[in-house]
Short mmCIF file of C-alpha atoms and ligand atoms in Angstrom, two decimals:
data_model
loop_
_atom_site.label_atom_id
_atom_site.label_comp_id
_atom_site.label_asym_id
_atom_site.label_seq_id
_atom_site.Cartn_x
_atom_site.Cartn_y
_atom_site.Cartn_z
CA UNK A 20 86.72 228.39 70.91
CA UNK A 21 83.08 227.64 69.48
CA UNK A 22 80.21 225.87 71.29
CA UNK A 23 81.07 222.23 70.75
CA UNK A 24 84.87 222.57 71.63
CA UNK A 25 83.92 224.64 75.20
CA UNK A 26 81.78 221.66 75.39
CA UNK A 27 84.11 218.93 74.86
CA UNK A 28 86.38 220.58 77.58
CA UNK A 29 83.88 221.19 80.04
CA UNK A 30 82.66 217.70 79.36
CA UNK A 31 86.16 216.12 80.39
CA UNK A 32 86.48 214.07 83.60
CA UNK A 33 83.12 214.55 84.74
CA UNK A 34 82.02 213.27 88.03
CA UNK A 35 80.64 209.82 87.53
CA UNK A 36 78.08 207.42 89.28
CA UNK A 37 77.33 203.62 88.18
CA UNK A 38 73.55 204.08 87.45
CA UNK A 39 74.50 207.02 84.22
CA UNK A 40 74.53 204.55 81.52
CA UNK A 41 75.36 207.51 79.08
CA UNK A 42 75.88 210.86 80.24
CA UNK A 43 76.70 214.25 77.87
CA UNK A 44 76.57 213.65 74.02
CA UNK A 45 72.97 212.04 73.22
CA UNK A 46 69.97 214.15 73.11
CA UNK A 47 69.10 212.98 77.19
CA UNK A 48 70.78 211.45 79.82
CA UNK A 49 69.91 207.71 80.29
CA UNK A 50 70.32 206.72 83.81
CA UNK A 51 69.51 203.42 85.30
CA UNK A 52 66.98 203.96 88.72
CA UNK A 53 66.55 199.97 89.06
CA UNK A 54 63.88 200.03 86.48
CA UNK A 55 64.28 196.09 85.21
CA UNK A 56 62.80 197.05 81.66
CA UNK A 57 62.95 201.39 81.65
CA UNK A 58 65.90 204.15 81.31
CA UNK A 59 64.91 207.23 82.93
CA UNK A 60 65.65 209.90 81.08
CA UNK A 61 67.01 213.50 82.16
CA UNK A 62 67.25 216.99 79.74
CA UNK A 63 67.34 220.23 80.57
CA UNK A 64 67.29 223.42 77.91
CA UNK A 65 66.97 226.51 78.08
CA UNK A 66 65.54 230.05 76.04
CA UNK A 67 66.58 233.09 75.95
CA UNK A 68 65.49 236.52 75.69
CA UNK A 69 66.86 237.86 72.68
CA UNK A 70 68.24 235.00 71.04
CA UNK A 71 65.46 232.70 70.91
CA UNK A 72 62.73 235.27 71.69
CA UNK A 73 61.50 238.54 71.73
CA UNK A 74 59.69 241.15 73.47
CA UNK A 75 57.88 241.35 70.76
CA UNK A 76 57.11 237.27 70.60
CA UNK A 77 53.74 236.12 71.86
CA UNK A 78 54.25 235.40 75.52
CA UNK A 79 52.44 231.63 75.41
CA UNK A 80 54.37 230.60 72.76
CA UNK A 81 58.01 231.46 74.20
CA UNK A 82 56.74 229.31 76.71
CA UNK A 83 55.52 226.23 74.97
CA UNK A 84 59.05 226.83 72.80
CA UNK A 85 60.72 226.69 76.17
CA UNK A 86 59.22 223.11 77.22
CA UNK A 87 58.56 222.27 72.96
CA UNK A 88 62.84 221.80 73.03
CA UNK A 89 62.76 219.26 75.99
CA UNK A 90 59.82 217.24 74.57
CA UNK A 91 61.49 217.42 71.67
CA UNK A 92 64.72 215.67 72.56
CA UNK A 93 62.49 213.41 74.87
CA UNK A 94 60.74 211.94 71.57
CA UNK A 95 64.83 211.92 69.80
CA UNK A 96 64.93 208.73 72.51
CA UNK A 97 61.88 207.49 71.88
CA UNK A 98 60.67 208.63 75.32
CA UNK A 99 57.54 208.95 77.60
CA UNK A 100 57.82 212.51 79.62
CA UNK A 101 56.85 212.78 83.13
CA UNK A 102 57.89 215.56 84.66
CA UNK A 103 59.31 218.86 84.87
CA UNK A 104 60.89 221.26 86.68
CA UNK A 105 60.66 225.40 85.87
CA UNK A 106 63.62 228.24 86.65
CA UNK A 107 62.64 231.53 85.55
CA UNK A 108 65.87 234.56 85.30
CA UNK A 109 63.91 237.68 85.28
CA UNK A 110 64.93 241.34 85.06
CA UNK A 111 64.41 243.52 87.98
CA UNK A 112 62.19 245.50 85.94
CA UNK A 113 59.74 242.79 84.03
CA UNK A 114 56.35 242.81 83.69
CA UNK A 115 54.57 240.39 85.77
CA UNK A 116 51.77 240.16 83.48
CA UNK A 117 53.63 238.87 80.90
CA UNK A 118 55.63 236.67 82.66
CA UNK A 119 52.09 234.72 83.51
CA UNK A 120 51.23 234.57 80.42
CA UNK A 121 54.75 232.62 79.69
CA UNK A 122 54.08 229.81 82.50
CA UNK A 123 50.58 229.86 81.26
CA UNK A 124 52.21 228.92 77.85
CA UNK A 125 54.56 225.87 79.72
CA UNK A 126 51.80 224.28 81.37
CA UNK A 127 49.46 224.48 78.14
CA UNK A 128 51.95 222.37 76.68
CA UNK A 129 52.67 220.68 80.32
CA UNK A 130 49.03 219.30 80.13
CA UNK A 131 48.57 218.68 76.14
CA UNK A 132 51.71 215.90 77.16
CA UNK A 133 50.72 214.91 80.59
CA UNK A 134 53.99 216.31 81.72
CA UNK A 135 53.50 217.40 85.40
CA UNK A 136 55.45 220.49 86.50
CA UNK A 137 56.29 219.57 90.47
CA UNK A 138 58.68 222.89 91.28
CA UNK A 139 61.53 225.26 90.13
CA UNK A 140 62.63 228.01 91.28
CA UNK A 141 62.65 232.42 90.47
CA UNK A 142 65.92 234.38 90.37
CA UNK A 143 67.45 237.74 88.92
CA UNK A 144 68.66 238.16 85.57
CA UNK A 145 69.64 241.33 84.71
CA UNK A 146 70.07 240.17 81.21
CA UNK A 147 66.95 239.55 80.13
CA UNK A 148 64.01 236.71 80.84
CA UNK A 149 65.96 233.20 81.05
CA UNK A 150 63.48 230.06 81.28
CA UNK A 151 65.48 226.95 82.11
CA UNK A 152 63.51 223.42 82.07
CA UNK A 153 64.66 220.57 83.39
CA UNK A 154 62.47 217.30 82.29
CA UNK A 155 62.56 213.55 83.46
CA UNK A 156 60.64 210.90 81.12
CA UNK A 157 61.88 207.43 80.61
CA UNK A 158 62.09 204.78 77.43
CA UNK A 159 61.77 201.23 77.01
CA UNK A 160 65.51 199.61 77.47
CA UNK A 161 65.13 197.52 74.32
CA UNK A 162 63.30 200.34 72.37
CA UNK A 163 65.68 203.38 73.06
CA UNK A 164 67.58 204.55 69.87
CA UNK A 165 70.85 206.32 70.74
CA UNK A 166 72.98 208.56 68.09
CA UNK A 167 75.84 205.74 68.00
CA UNK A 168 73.34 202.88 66.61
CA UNK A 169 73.62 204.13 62.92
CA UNK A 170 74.93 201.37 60.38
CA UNK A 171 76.79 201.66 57.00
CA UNK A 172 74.13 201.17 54.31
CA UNK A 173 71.06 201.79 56.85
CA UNK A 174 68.55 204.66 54.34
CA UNK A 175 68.38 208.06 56.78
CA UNK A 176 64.83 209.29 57.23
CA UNK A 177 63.83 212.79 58.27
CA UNK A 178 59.96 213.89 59.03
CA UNK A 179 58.35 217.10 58.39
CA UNK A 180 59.73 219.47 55.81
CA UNK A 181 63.24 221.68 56.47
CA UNK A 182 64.34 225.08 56.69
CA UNK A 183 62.63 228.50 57.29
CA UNK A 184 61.94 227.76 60.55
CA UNK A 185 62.44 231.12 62.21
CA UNK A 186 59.78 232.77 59.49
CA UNK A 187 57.22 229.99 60.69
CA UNK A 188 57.00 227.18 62.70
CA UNK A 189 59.77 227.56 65.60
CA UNK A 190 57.20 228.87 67.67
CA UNK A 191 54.50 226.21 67.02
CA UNK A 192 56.19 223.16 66.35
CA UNK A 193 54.86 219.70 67.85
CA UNK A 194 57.18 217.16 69.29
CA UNK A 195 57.41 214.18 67.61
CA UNK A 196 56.78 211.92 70.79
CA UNK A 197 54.22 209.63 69.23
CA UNK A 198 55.64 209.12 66.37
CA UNK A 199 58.94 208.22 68.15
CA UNK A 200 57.45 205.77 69.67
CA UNK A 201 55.56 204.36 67.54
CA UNK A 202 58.67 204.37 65.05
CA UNK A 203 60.13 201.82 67.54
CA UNK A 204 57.55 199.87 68.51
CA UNK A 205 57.02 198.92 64.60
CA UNK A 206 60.43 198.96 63.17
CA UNK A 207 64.14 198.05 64.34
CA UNK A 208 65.14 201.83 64.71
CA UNK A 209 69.33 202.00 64.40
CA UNK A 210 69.65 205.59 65.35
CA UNK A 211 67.64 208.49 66.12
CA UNK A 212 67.82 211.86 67.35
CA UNK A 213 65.91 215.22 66.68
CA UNK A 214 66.92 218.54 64.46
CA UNK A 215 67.36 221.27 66.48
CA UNK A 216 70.46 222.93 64.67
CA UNK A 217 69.98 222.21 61.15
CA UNK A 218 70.00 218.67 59.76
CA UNK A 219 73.74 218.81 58.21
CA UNK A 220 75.01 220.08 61.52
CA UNK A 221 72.98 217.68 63.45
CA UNK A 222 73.95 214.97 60.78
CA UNK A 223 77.32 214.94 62.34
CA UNK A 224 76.25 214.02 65.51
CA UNK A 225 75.20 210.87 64.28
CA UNK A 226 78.01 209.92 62.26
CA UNK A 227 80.25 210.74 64.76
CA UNK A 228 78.51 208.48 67.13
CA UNK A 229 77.87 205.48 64.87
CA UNK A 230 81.30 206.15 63.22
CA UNK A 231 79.98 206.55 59.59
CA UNK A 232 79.53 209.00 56.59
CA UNK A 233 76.68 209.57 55.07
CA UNK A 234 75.67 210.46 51.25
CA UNK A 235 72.41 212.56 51.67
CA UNK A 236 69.93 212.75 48.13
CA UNK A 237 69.93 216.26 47.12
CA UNK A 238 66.08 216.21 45.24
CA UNK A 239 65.42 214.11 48.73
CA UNK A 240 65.66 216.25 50.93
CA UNK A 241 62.17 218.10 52.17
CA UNK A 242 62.46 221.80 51.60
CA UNK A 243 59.57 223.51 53.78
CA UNK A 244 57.36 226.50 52.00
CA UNK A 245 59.28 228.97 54.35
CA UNK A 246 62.79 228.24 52.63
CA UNK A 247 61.16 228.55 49.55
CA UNK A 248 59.51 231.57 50.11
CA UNK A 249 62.98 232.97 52.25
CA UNK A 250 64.99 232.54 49.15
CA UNK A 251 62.75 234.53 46.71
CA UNK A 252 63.72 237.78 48.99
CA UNK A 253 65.97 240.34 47.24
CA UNK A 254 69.33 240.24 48.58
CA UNK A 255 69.05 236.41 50.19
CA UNK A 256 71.95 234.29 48.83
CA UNK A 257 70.99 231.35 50.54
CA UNK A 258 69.03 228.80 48.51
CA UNK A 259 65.88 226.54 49.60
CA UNK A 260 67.83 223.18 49.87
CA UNK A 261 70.83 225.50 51.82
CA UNK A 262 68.40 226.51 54.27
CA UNK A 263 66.65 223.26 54.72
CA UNK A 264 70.51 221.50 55.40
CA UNK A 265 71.02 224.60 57.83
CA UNK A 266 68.53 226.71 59.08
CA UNK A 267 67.99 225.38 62.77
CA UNK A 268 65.13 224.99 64.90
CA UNK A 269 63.29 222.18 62.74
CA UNK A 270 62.46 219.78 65.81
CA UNK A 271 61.94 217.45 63.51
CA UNK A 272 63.34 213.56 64.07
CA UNK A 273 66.24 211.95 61.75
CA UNK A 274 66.71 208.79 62.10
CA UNK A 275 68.19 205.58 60.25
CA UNK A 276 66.84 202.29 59.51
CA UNK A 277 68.14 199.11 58.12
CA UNK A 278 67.33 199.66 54.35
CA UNK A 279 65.62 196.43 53.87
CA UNK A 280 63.07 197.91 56.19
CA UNK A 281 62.35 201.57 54.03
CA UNK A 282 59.84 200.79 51.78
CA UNK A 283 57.77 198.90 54.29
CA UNK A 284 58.28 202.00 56.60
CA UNK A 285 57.34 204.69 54.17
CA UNK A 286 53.66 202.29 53.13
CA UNK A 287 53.16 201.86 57.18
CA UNK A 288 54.20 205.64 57.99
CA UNK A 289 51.31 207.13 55.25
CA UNK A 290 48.64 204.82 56.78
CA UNK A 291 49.52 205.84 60.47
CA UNK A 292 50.27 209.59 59.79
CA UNK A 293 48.68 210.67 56.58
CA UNK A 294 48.84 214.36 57.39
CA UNK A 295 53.14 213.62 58.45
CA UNK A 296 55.50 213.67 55.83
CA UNK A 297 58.12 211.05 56.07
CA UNK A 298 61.36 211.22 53.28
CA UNK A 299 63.77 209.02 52.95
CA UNK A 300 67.06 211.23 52.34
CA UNK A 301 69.83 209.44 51.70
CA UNK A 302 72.07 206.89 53.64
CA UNK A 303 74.61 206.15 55.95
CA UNK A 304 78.47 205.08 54.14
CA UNK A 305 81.31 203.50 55.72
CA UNK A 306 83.51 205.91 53.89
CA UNK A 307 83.23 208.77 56.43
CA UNK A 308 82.45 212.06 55.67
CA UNK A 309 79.26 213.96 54.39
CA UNK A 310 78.34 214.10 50.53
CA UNK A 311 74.99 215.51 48.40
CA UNK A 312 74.18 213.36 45.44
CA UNK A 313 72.44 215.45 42.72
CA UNK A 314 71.70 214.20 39.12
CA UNK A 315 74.93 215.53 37.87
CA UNK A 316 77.14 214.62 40.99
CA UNK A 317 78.43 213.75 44.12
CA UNK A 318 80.04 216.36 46.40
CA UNK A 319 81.78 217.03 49.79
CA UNK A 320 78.79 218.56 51.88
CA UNK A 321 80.11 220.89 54.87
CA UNK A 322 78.23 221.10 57.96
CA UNK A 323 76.92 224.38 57.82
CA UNK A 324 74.80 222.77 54.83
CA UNK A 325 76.64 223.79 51.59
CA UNK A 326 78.86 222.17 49.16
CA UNK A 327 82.52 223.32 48.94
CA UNK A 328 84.08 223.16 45.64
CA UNK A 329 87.30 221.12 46.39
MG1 MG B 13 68.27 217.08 70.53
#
């Protein structure tokens, strides 16, 4: 069973209360607290010795990664954060020093976002160091782009460049929070979440949600100087433009506008964030399905981020 079909079964039948307005399957939790014109929102994430970290990774930095991935999916809803709360799993045998020098790393990141840490909690992992952050923010109701708001013909956006994020930037990325927002406050924003698994993989989120395809532009899409530099290794089969469709850990945001509106977005986004690059990518179909347009075709695009000769 992989990771999204334990999901959809553990996801069955959960326990319910009238003020989640939309529980598992976005990138937060939006519940209603009585706000007249504000969702709260709730994430929590987690990292992991060994899989998303080292010993050998720069203490600091595992921690801003750790709160990084909640800010992240914070800015996917066009979010404010507020605060947070910290569990740390730790060996019987760690080094206290170093485990310092993680928190000092969350609450660098705590204060560059005015994110106020306000408890947690310290148990045993034999495994390995766990961090586990749970993060309230909230959104405007009217300004609050879900995954399901995507339309057939909307043009897909994506900022940043893709791909080679584990030889670079995973460590030191910056969520997109004000850009999120001010995405929304300037343009009708359909549907919008952040990359976190690779964009084709992600991609599917989205058209699941919004109950579209998508044709995606293959000289569009913006391959970062990691990929590039990944595929010139000897042995590497994997191409730039693979890597940017797959490689995870981008924390970049993808979102979809009404098409009318991309030209107009792409003038206002280079005046606003000059040193940002925004590409348009491609756009959402009512055929379903994924396909990559390239100057000599159109073909089925799998998840994973490569084509499949039918
Ligand atoms: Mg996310």
């Amino acid at each position: 069973m992989n990771e999204f079909e334990l999901i959809a079964r553990l996801t069955q039948d959960l326990p319910a209360h009238p003020s989640v307005k939309l529980g598992p399957g976005d990138d937060c939790a939006l519940i209603d607290v009585g706000w007249p014109d504000r969702w709260l929102l709730f994430k929590t994430d987690a990292v992991v010795e060994g899989v998303h970290f080292t010993g050998e990774t720069e203490p600091e930095k595992v921690g801003r990664k750790a709160l990084g991935r909640c800010l992240s999916d914070i800015a996917a809803m066009a979010g404010t954060p507020t605060v947070a709360l910290v569990t740390l799993g730790l060996p019987r045998d760690h080094d206290s020093h170093i485990i310092e020098r993680i928190y000092n790393g969350i609450k660098s990141m705590a204060l560059q976002h005015q994110v106020a840490i306000a408890g947690g909690e310290t148990t045993t992992n034999p495994g390995g160091i766990l961090i586990s952050i749970s993060l309230i923010g909230f959104a405007s109701k009217t300004q609050c782009p879900l995954r399901s708001g995507g339309q057939p013909g909307d043009a897909l956006f994506v900022t940043g460049e893709l791909g080679g994020s584990l030889q670079g930037k995973h460590l030191d990325f910056i969520p997109r929070l004000e850009e999120a927002r001010w995405l929304v406050s300037n343009f009708a924003v359909h549907a919008m979440m952040d990359i976190s698994d690779g964009l084709a993989g992600d991609l599917r989120h989205i058209l699941k949600a919004s109950k579209t395809g998508a044709e995606l532009l293959s000289e569009a899409i913006p391959i970062s100087v990691e990929a590039r530099r990944a595929a010139t290794r000897p042995g590497t089969t994997k191409t730039p433009l693979n890597a940017a469709l797959s490689d995870g850990e981008d924390f970049e945001l993808l979102f979809s506008v009404s098409s009318h509106d991309a030209v107009r977005l792409l003038d206002a986004w280079k005046a606003r964030f000059p040193g940002l690059r925004l590409s348009c990518i491609g756009k959402l179909t009512s055929e379903p399905g994924l396909r990559m347009r390239s100057r000599k075709s159109v073909e089925a695009l799998a998840f994973d981020g490569y084509t499949h000769f039918a």
